[in-house]
Amino acid sequence: MLRSCAARLHALGALRGLRGGARPPARSPGPARRSLFLEADFHKDSSLPKPSWSKDMRLLFDQFMKKCEDGSWTRLPFYNYKSIQNVHDSIVFIHGRLPTTAKLVDKEQLSQAQIFTETFKDGLGFEYVMFYNDVEKRTVCLFQGGPHLQGMPGFLHGGAVATMIDATVGMSAMKAEGLVMTANLNINFKRPVPLCSVVVINSQLDKTEGRKLFISCDVRSVDETTLYSEATSLFIKLDPKKNS
Amino acid sequence: MLRSCAARLHALGALRGLRGGARPPARSPGPARRSLFLEADFHKDSSLPKPSWSKDMRLLFDQFMKKCEDGSWTRLPFYNYKSIQNVHDSIVFIHGRLPTTAKLVDKEQLSQAQIFTETFKDGLGFEYVMFYNDVEKRTVCLFQGGPHLQGMPGFLHGGAVATMIDATVGMSAMKAEGLVMTANLNINFKRPVPLCSVVVINSQLDKTEGRKLFISCDVRSVDETTLYSEATSLFIKLDPKKNS
């Protein structure tokens, strides 16, 4: 039961819209595991270099891939999901663990659902890849914000920056504790991020207190000299036993 | 000079990606004013009801339109902008007023730029309309989050909620002081928002201290019984005289 549950949490990480939460099973999964893993499209890992990536993005990617060679860092792949039936099952599973009594989204609406950060065509929206260091409990996100994320003319919308901060600190939380939910996000916007530039989001698990996880991050330019934003966050670990 | 500057700030409000910042000039604008107003497409006000709006969204819209009849509330229209040349001029104008030394986005990249919240096809992304009460310094946003804004299966991505909170408190700040920049956004996520549901974001200018504006808001269900999120924010008024 526990193992089945752990596998579910692992798969659900990807369903949350975070990268690296699910990987292709090395061998044929058991029935319980298959039911959730089949939601993902393992043919396309969207965190690999694309023609739309800028020179800065590729250089940073190569640098971090080098860091992965000794095993201290790991690139976190991302596999999107497709199967509506299984996603609906997952919603029911998650719904029982959340502080909500809201009505579930119906299947017709769900048939159009897409993960927010994966909605855009290549290069126009959120281009990013994450790397994780388990010893240091750090997640680094390389993020290239495309032209469809504009706020003030020429700069990224604050909401787009907040989205990637949430995704990155969320990944740190999920890698540490499994199924989690954002409880607080406190962002200081120091400078606006130019449209189409690359930034590095560096997040760190600071401490845990029971089911609470405190994670901070900063958003810097590629050469690290410009601090764009700083943020702190609080995540709550959801109870995997609830309703299971 | 001051008037020209004020007109610019008014127009730039819309360019920030916020609704209601620009309206069609009642009469032919002078040369200085025209240069920025021509960026907007005044033929399409995207904050009017659409077939994709749900029954809840339409009912709330009608209720607020009734409140507008005595002049206490005003619907804030939104006109998108198109002309690349003029937008580039605006970027240079804004750039001189921001705490940034970053390289400007080039014209080729800018030719693809779209306001983040306006990128999605009708009904799939951010459907919203804002209303403003000048006496109470309140901005209310009716927000229907479409299926392309998904985070956890069946629920809105926290970044999409943050984006609309930023847009709403930003509108309150802009209506009070003109050209502003988000300095801090502190969000408590109480409950996840179901995909495709309608929420009401109610923001309030709490106080101003010099160039600082403190604005709070909450995000509730249509019947107000469910509190989804609460947020506080700090905005900084940009100096209109700088570089002008």
PDB file of N, CA, C and O in Angstrom, chain B residues 72-96:
ATOM      1  N   SER B  72     -20.915  55.109  -9.354  1.00  0.00           N
ATOM      2  CA  SER B  72     -20.006  54.768  -8.248  1.00  0.00           C
ATOM      3  C   SER B  72     -18.930  53.779  -8.715  1.00  0.00           C
ATOM      4  O   SER B  72     -17.795  53.809  -8.232  1.00  0.00           O
ATOM      5  N   TRP B  73     -19.288  52.914  -9.664  1.00  0.00           N
ATOM      6  CA  TRP B  73     -18.336  51.964 -10.233  1.00  0.00           C
ATOM      7  C   TRP B  73     -18.169  52.236 -11.726  1.00  0.00           C
ATOM      8  O   TRP B  73     -19.088  52.762 -12.374  1.00  0.00           O
ATOM      9  N   THR B  74     -17.006  51.889 -12.240  1.00  0.00           N
ATOM     10  CA  THR B  74     -16.735  52.047 -13.669  1.00  0.00           C
ATOM     11  C   THR B  74     -16.139  50.755 -14.197  1.00  0.00           C
ATOM     12  O   THR B  74     -15.233  50.186 -13.569  1.00  0.00           O
ATOM     13  N   ARG B  75     -16.637  50.290 -15.327  1.00  0.00           N
ATOM     14  CA  ARG B  75     -15.986  49.140 -15.971  1.00  0.00           C
ATOM     15  C   ARG B  75     -14.719  49.636 -16.642  1.00  0.00           C
ATOM     16  O   ARG B  75     -14.703  50.693 -17.269  1.00  0.00           O
ATOM     17  N   LEU B  76     -13.645  48.867 -16.501  1.00  0.00           N
ATOM     18  CA  LEU B  76     -12.372  49.275 -17.091  1.00  0.00           C
ATOM     19  C   LEU B  76     -12.157  48.517 -18.397  1.00  0.00           C
ATOM     20  O   LEU B  76     -11.906  47.317 -18.388  1.00  0.00           O
ATOM     21  N   PRO B  77     -12.255  49.220 -19.516  1.00  0.00           N
ATOM     22  CA  PRO B  77     -12.075  48.542 -20.809  1.00  0.00           C
ATOM     23  C   PRO B  77     -10.609  48.195 -21.040  1.00  0.00           C
ATOM     24  O   PRO B  77      -9.723  48.702 -20.348  1.00  0.00           O
ATOM     25  N   PHE B  78     -10.360  47.314 -21.982  1.00  0.00           N
ATOM     26  CA  PHE B  78      -8.972  47.005 -22.326  1.00  0.00           C
ATOM     27  C   PHE B  78      -8.788  46.973 -23.835  1.00  0.00           C
ATOM     28  O   PHE B  78      -9.490  46.254 -24.540  1.00  0.00           O
ATOM     29  N   TYR B  79      -7.837  47.748 -24.294  1.00  0.00           N
ATOM     30  CA  TYR B  79      -7.507  47.768 -25.718  1.00  0.00           C
ATOM     31  C   TYR B  79      -6.076  47.288 -25.882  1.00  0.00           C
ATOM     32  O   TYR B  79      -5.148  47.833 -25.300  1.00  0.00           O
ATOM     33  N   ASN B  80      -5.912  46.263 -26.670  1.00  0.00           N
ATOM     34  CA  ASN B  80      -4.584  45.723 -26.931  1.00  0.00           C
ATOM     35  C   ASN B  80      -3.807  46.684 -27.829  1.00  0.00           C
ATOM     36  O   ASN B  80      -4.373  47.593 -28.403  1.00  0.00           O
ATOM     37  N   TYR B  81      -2.511  46.462 -27.951  1.00  0.00           N
ATOM     38  CA  TYR B  81      -1.725  47.345 -28.817  1.00  0.00           C
ATOM     39  C   TYR B  81      -1.033  46.517 -29.892  1.00  0.00           C
ATOM     40  O   TYR B  81      -0.778  45.338 -29.750  1.00  0.00           O
ATOM     41  N   LYS B  82      -0.704  47.197 -30.983  1.00  0.00           N
ATOM     42  CA  LYS B  82      -0.188  46.463 -32.133  1.00  0.00           C
ATOM     43  C   LYS B  82       1.097  47.035 -32.724  1.00  0.00           C
ATOM     44  O   LYS B  82       2.004  46.307 -33.083  1.00  0.00           O
ATOM     45  N   SER B  83       1.149  48.362 -32.866  1.00  0.00           N
ATOM     46  CA  SER B  83       2.239  48.950 -33.638  1.00  0.00           C
ATOM     47  C   SER B  83       3.605  48.750 -32.976  1.00  0.00           C
ATOM     48  O   SER B  83       3.853  49.221 -31.877  1.00  0.00           O
ATOM     49  N   ILE B  84       4.461  48.017 -33.651  1.00  0.00           N
ATOM     50  CA  ILE B  84       5.775  47.696 -33.087  1.00  0.00           C
ATOM     51  C   ILE B  84       6.640  48.943 -32.926  1.00  0.00           C
ATOM     52  O   ILE B  84       7.302  49.143 -31.923  1.00  0.00           O
ATOM     53  N   GLN B  85       6.620  49.811 -33.915  1.00  0.00           N
ATOM     54  CA  GLN B  85       7.457  51.007 -33.864  1.00  0.00           C
ATOM     55  C   GLN B  85       7.153  51.814 -32.605  1.00  0.00           C
ATOM     56  O   GLN B  85       8.028  52.181 -31.853  1.00  0.00           O
ATOM     57  N   ASN B  86       5.866  52.043 -32.370  1.00  0.00           N
ATOM     58  CA  ASN B  86       5.510  52.869 -31.227  1.00  0.00           C
ATOM     59  C   ASN B  86       5.756  52.155 -29.908  1.00  0.00           C
ATOM     60  O   ASN B  86       6.094  52.775 -28.920  1.00  0.00           O
ATOM     61  N   VAL B  87       5.555  50.840 -29.908  1.00  0.00           N
ATOM     62  CA  VAL B  87       5.822  50.100 -28.685  1.00  0.00           C
ATOM     63  C   VAL B  87       7.308  50.199 -28.343  1.00  0.00           C
ATOM     64  O   VAL B  87       7.682  50.381 -27.191  1.00  0.00           O
ATOM     65  N   HIS B  88       8.147  50.130 -29.382  1.00  0.00           N
ATOM     66  CA  HIS B  88       9.579  50.240 -29.125  1.00  0.00           C
ATOM     67  C   HIS B  88       9.925  51.606 -28.525  1.00  0.00           C
ATOM     68  O   HIS B  88      10.729  51.710 -27.604  1.00  0.00           O
ATOM     69  N   ASP B  89       9.280  52.661 -29.018  1.00  0.00           N
ATOM     70  CA  ASP B  89       9.487  53.988 -28.433  1.00  0.00           C
ATOM     71  C   ASP B  89       9.076  53.987 -26.964  1.00  0.00           C
ATOM     72  O   ASP B  89       9.743  54.579 -26.109  1.00  0.00           O
ATOM     73  N   SER B  90       7.977  53.297 -26.683  1.00  0.00           N
ATOM     74  CA  SER B  90       7.493  53.242 -25.302  1.00  0.00           C
ATOM     75  C   SER B  90       8.473  52.505 -24.403  1.00  0.00           C
ATOM     76  O   SER B  90       8.676  52.871 -23.251  1.00  0.00           O
ATOM     77  N   ILE B  91       9.083  51.444 -24.954  1.00  0.00           N
ATOM     78  CA  ILE B  91      10.053  50.685 -24.164  1.00  0.00           C
ATOM     79  C   ILE B  91      11.210  51.579 -23.752  1.00  0.00           C
ATOM     80  O   ILE B  91      11.655  51.571 -22.600  1.00  0.00           O
ATOM     81  N   VAL B  92      11.692  52.376 -24.694  1.00  0.00           N
ATOM     82  CA  VAL B  92      12.797  53.289 -24.384  1.00  0.00           C
ATOM     83  C   VAL B  92      12.359  54.271 -23.298  1.00  0.00           C
ATOM     84  O   VAL B  92      13.091  54.545 -22.343  1.00  0.00           O
ATOM     85  N   PHE B  93      11.120  54.758 -23.431  1.00  0.00           N
ATOM     86  CA  PHE B  93      10.567  55.698 -22.446  1.00  0.00           C
ATOM     87  C   PHE B  93      10.503  55.058 -21.062  1.00  0.00           C
ATOM     88  O   PHE B  93      10.951  55.614 -20.062  1.00  0.00           O
ATOM     89  N   ILE B  94       9.963  53.844 -21.003  1.00  0.00           N
ATOM     90  CA  ILE B  94       9.819  53.148 -19.716  1.00  0.00           C
ATOM     91  C   ILE B  94      11.186  52.761 -19.157  1.00  0.00           C
ATOM     92  O   ILE B  94      11.463  52.909 -17.969  1.00  0.00           O
ATOM     93  N   HIS B  95      12.051  52.288 -20.050  1.00  0.00           N
ATOM     94  CA  HIS B  95      13.369  51.790 -19.647  1.00  0.00           C
ATOM     95  C   HIS B  95      14.126  52.849 -18.846  1.00  0.00           C
ATOM     96  O   HIS B  95      14.807  52.527 -17.865  1.00  0.00           O
ATOM     97  N   GLY B  96      13.972  54.107 -19.250  1.00  0.00           N
ATOM     98  CA  GLY B  96      14.673  55.185 -18.556  1.00  0.00           C
ATOM     99  C   GLY B  96      14.165  55.425 -17.154  1.00  0.00           C
ATOM    100  O   GLY B  96      14.803  56.125 -16.370  1.00  0.00           O
TER     101      GLY B  96
END
